[in-house]
Structures are given as C-alpha cells and as structure tokens.
mmCIF file of C-alpha atoms in Angstrom:
data_model
loop_
_atom_site.group_PDB
_atom_site.id
_atom_site.type_symbol
_atom_site.label_atom_id
_atom_site.label_comp_id
_atom_site.label_asym_id
_atom_site.label_seq_id
_atom_site.Cartn_x
_atom_site.Cartn_y
_atom_site.Cartn_z
ATOM 1 C CA UNK N 1 106.982 114.993 68.011
ATOM 2 C CA UNK N 2 107.548 112.314 70.541
ATOM 3 C CA UNK N 3 104.503 110.335 71.657
ATOM 4 C CA UNK N 4 103.772 110.131 75.409
ATOM 5 C CA UNK N 5 104.582 106.793 77.007
ATOM 6 C CA UNK N 6 103.892 106.228 80.693
ATOM 7 C CA UNK N 7 106.690 104.045 82.066
ATOM 8 C CA UNK N 8 104.467 102.521 84.750
ATOM 9 C CA UNK N 9 101.624 101.599 82.385
ATOM 10 C CA UNK N 10 102.080 97.868 83.101
ATOM 11 C CA UNK N 11 101.841 98.486 86.826
ATOM 12 C CA UNK N 12 98.765 100.670 86.302
ATOM 13 C CA UNK N 13 97.054 97.929 84.283
ATOM 14 C CA UNK N 14 97.847 95.369 86.979
ATOM 15 C CA UNK N 15 96.461 97.617 89.678
ATOM 16 C CA UNK N 16 93.305 98.117 87.633
ATOM 17 C CA UNK N 17 92.987 94.338 87.271
ATOM 18 C CA UNK N 18 93.431 93.858 91.023
ATOM 19 C CA UNK N 19 90.896 96.605 91.704
ATOM 20 C CA UNK N 20 88.358 94.920 89.411
ATOM 21 C CA UNK N 21 88.970 91.602 91.155
ATOM 22 C CA UNK N 22 88.500 93.143 94.595
ATOM 23 C CA UNK N 23 85.309 94.847 93.429
ATOM 24 C CA UNK N 24 83.969 91.542 92.152
ATOM 25 C CA UNK N 25 84.842 89.811 95.463
ATOM 26 C CA UNK N 26 83.122 92.565 97.433
ATOM 27 C CA UNK N 27 80.040 92.364 95.225
ATOM 28 C CA UNK N 28 79.854 88.592 95.651
ATOM 29 C CA UNK N 29 80.172 88.903 99.416
ATOM 30 C CA UNK N 30 77.369 91.484 99.421
ATOM 31 C CA UNK N 31 75.177 89.125 97.432
ATOM 32 C CA UNK N 32 75.938 86.275 99.837
ATOM 33 C CA UNK N 33 75.126 88.494 102.805
ATOM 34 C CA UNK N 34 71.824 89.554 101.253
ATOM 35 C CA UNK N 35 70.946 85.934 100.533
ATOM 36 C CA UNK N 36 71.578 85.040 104.179
ATOM 37 C CA UNK N 37 69.465 87.945 105.383
ATOM 38 C CA UNK N 38 66.653 86.859 103.071
ATOM 39 C CA UNK N 39 66.893 83.307 104.421
ATOM 40 C CA UNK N 40 66.755 84.601 107.995
ATOM 41 C CA UNK N 41 63.718 86.702 107.152
ATOM 42 C CA UNK N 42 62.006 83.654 105.612
ATOM 43 C CA UNK N 43 62.735 81.611 108.743
ATOM 44 C CA UNK N 44 61.392 84.390 110.961
ATOM 45 C CA UNK N 45 58.283 84.749 108.824
ATOM 46 C CA UNK N 46 57.637 80.998 108.972
ATOM 47 C CA UNK N 47 58.135 81.087 112.749
ATOM 48 C CA UNK N 48 55.533 83.839 113.074
ATOM 49 C CA UNK N 49 53.084 81.904 110.885
ATOM 50 C CA UNK N 50 53.454 78.794 113.022
ATOM 51 C CA UNK N 51 52.986 80.804 116.210
ATOM 52 C CA UNK N 52 49.682 82.097 114.815
ATOM 53 C CA UNK N 53 48.650 78.556 113.842
ATOM 54 C CA UNK N 54 49.639 77.334 117.305
ATOM 55 C CA UNK N 55 47.388 79.923 118.881
ATOM 56 C CA UNK N 56 44.493 78.521 116.820
ATOM 57 C CA UNK N 57 45.240 74.999 118.019
ATOM 58 C CA UNK N 58 45.045 76.061 121.660
ATOM 59 C CA UNK N 59 41.277 76.570 121.366
ATOM 60 C CA UNK N 60 40.540 72.927 120.470
ATOM 61 C CA UNK N 61 40.398 70.339 123.282
ATOM 62 C CA UNK N 62 40.991 67.174 121.214
ATOM 63 C CA UNK N 63 44.475 66.136 120.022
ATOM 64 C CA UNK N 64 45.813 69.505 121.025
ATOM 65 C CA UNK N 65 48.541 68.258 123.350
ATOM 66 C CA UNK N 66 50.304 66.362 120.569
ATOM 67 C CA UNK N 67 49.772 69.165 118.119
ATOM 68 C CA UNK N 68 51.034 71.763 120.600
ATOM 69 C CA UNK N 69 54.066 69.615 121.379
ATOM 70 C CA UNK N 70 54.797 69.333 117.643
ATOM 71 C CA UNK N 71 54.412 73.069 117.232
ATOM 72 C CA UNK N 72 56.655 73.718 120.250
ATOM 73 C CA UNK N 73 59.295 71.380 118.864
ATOM 74 C CA UNK N 74 59.133 73.138 115.498
ATOM 75 C CA UNK N 75 59.396 76.548 117.167
ATOM 76 C CA UNK N 76 62.516 75.505 119.063
ATOM 77 C CA UNK N 77 64.044 74.223 115.840
ATOM 78 C CA UNK N 78 63.176 77.426 113.981
ATOM 79 C CA UNK N 79 64.629 79.597 116.739
ATOM 80 C CA UNK N 80 67.810 77.529 116.651
ATOM 81 C CA UNK N 81 68.041 77.903 112.847
ATOM 82 C CA UNK N 82 67.495 81.647 113.192
ATOM 83 C CA UNK N 83 70.276 81.889 115.787
ATOM 84 C CA UNK N 84 72.653 79.977 113.507
ATOM 85 C CA UNK N 85 71.690 82.195 110.608
ATOM 86 C CA UNK N 86 72.389 85.299 112.753
ATOM 87 C CA UNK N 87 75.911 84.000 113.443
ATOM 88 C CA UNK N 88 76.408 83.258 109.753
ATOM 89 C CA UNK N 89 75.228 86.770 108.912
ATOM 90 C CA UNK N 90 77.680 88.284 111.416
ATOM 91 C CA UNK N 91 80.555 86.347 109.832
ATOM 92 C CA UNK N 92 79.401 87.272 106.331
ATOM 93 C CA UNK N 93 79.125 90.915 107.393
ATOM 94 C CA UNK N 94 82.711 90.864 108.691
ATOM 95 C CA UNK N 95 83.858 89.266 105.427
ATOM 96 C CA UNK N 96 81.963 91.866 103.414
ATOM 97 C CA UNK N 97 83.578 94.698 105.387
ATOM 98 C CA UNK N 98 87.007 93.137 104.848
ATOM 99 C CA UNK N 99 86.373 92.824 101.102
ATOM 100 C CA UNK N 100 85.219 96.435 100.967
ATOM 101 C CA UNK N 101 88.412 97.601 102.690
ATOM 102 C CA UNK N 102 90.509 95.567 100.254
ATOM 103 C CA UNK N 103 88.656 97.112 97.331
ATOM 104 C CA UNK N 104 89.091 100.644 98.676
ATOM 105 C CA UNK N 105 92.838 100.076 99.164
ATOM 106 C CA UNK N 106 93.192 98.669 95.651
ATOM 107 C CA UNK N 107 91.243 101.625 94.207
ATOM 108 C CA UNK N 108 93.439 104.099 96.104
ATOM 109 C CA UNK N 109 96.609 102.450 94.789
ATOM 110 C CA UNK N 110 95.299 102.687 91.237
ATOM 111 C CA UNK N 111 94.216 106.293 91.700
ATOM 112 C CA UNK N 112 97.710 107.236 92.887
ATOM 113 C CA UNK N 113 99.174 105.895 89.654
ATOM 114 C CA UNK N 114 96.435 107.561 87.590
ATOM 115 C CA UNK N 115 97.304 110.908 89.147
ATOM 116 C CA UNK N 116 100.995 110.318 88.498
ATOM 117 C CA UNK N 117 100.210 109.469 84.879
ATOM 118 C CA UNK N 118 98.156 112.658 84.493
ATOM 119 C CA UNK N 119 100.968 114.682 86.009
ATOM 120 C CA UNK N 120 103.543 113.124 83.676
ATOM 121 C CA UNK N 121 101.253 113.699 80.687
ATOM 122 C CA UNK N 122 100.864 117.363 81.652
ATOM 123 C CA UNK N 123 104.667 117.683 81.909
ATOM 124 C CA UNK N 124 105.048 116.021 78.500
ATOM 125 C CA UNK N 125 102.561 118.427 76.933
ATOM 126 C CA UNK N 126 104.333 121.379 78.516
ATOM 127 C CA UNK N 127 107.673 120.231 77.093
ATOM 128 C CA UNK N 128 106.134 119.721 73.653
ATOM 129 C CA UNK N 129 104.617 123.177 73.756
ATOM 130 C CA UNK N 130 107.992 124.705 74.658
ATOM 131 C CA UNK N 131 109.667 122.846 71.780
ATOM 132 C CA UNK N 132 106.986 124.006 69.339
ATOM 133 C CA UNK N 133 107.368 127.615 70.495
ATOM 134 C CA UNK N 134 111.140 127.350 70.152
ATOM 135 C CA UNK N 135 110.793 125.955 66.615
ATOM 136 C CA UNK N 136 108.339 128.717 65.693
ATOM 137 C CA UNK N 137 110.723 131.336 67.093
ATOM 138 C CA UNK N 138 113.588 129.852 65.059
ATOM 139 C CA UNK N 139 111.456 129.854 61.915
ATOM 140 C CA UNK N 140 110.453 133.468 62.544
ATOM 141 C CA UNK N 141 114.051 134.553 63.239
ATOM 142 C CA UNK N 142 115.291 132.757 60.114
ATOM 143 C CA UNK N 143 112.558 134.301 57.989
ATOM 144 C CA UNK N 144 113.276 137.699 59.466
ATOM 145 C CA UNK N 145 117.000 137.345 58.722
ATOM 146 C CA UNK N 146 116.183 136.360 55.125
ATOM 147 C CA UNK N 147 113.942 139.425 54.815
ATOM 148 C CA UNK N 148 116.672 141.710 56.174
ATOM 149 C CA UNK N 149 119.422 140.271 53.956
ATOM 150 C CA UNK N 150 117.205 140.499 50.855
ATOM 151 C CA UNK N 151 116.414 144.160 51.687
ATOM 152 C CA UNK N 152 120.153 144.910 52.119
ATOM 153 C CA UNK N 153 120.939 143.277 48.784
ATOM 154 C CA UNK N 154 118.377 145.361 46.967
#
C-alpha cells in the first residue's frame, strides 16, 4: 500500500506561514488602532474636564483673566492634538483594512491548496480501495479455482 504524498505540500506550508504572518500583521495593526482610539478618548475626556473647570473659573472675579487665558490656550492645544489623533486614526484604519485584505487573500490561497489536497487524498483513497477490491477478487477467484480443481480430482 502506497502512502499518500501531496506534491505541493511545501507550497501549502509556505502559504500557511504567509497566512500566519499576515494574520499577525493585521492583529498588530488592530492593536495599534485601538491604542490610538484610546488615546483620542483620553484627550477628549481631559478636554471635557478642563471645560468644566473653566466654567467654574468664570464665576470668580480675581485672577480669572489669566486663568481663563491659560484654559483657552490649553483647550486650543487639546483640540489640535485631537485633530492630529483623528488623522492618525484614519491612516491606521486604512492600514488595518489593507492588512485585513492581505490576510484574507493569503487565507484564500491556502484554502485553495487545502481543497486540492483533500481532493487528491480522496482520489488516492479511491484508487487504494479499487486495488484492494481487485486483490480480494483475485484471491477469491484463485481460491475458487483451487476448490473446483480439488473437487474434480476427487
């Protein structure tokens, strides 16, 4: 009985390796994107906290102009940081989508070879089954001939 050997096994292993690599790249890009979103949320939260503090300062007549100017300056800086973070998130989102597409393509290429391997294995099994049946038939015919010749001799 001949053992099944898939001729494209090396290619299949390489495609699996590439698929794993693409999955890892996609996962890392997702993590980076989430980190950026978390940073943006922290900036937005801090902005909202300062706005509330600024509203409290508006009720006090002394030293409020300087304090309000400092708060206003901080708010402008925070808004600018948030805008930059939004642009970074857009770029990271595009990168993440690209990495996902690369992963999907790599997975599809591997799956094509997996299906081919399964098909070849099924063909191999079918051939083996035919050979076994043929051998069994030959054994039966030979045994039957021996039975007939021994009956004729008796």
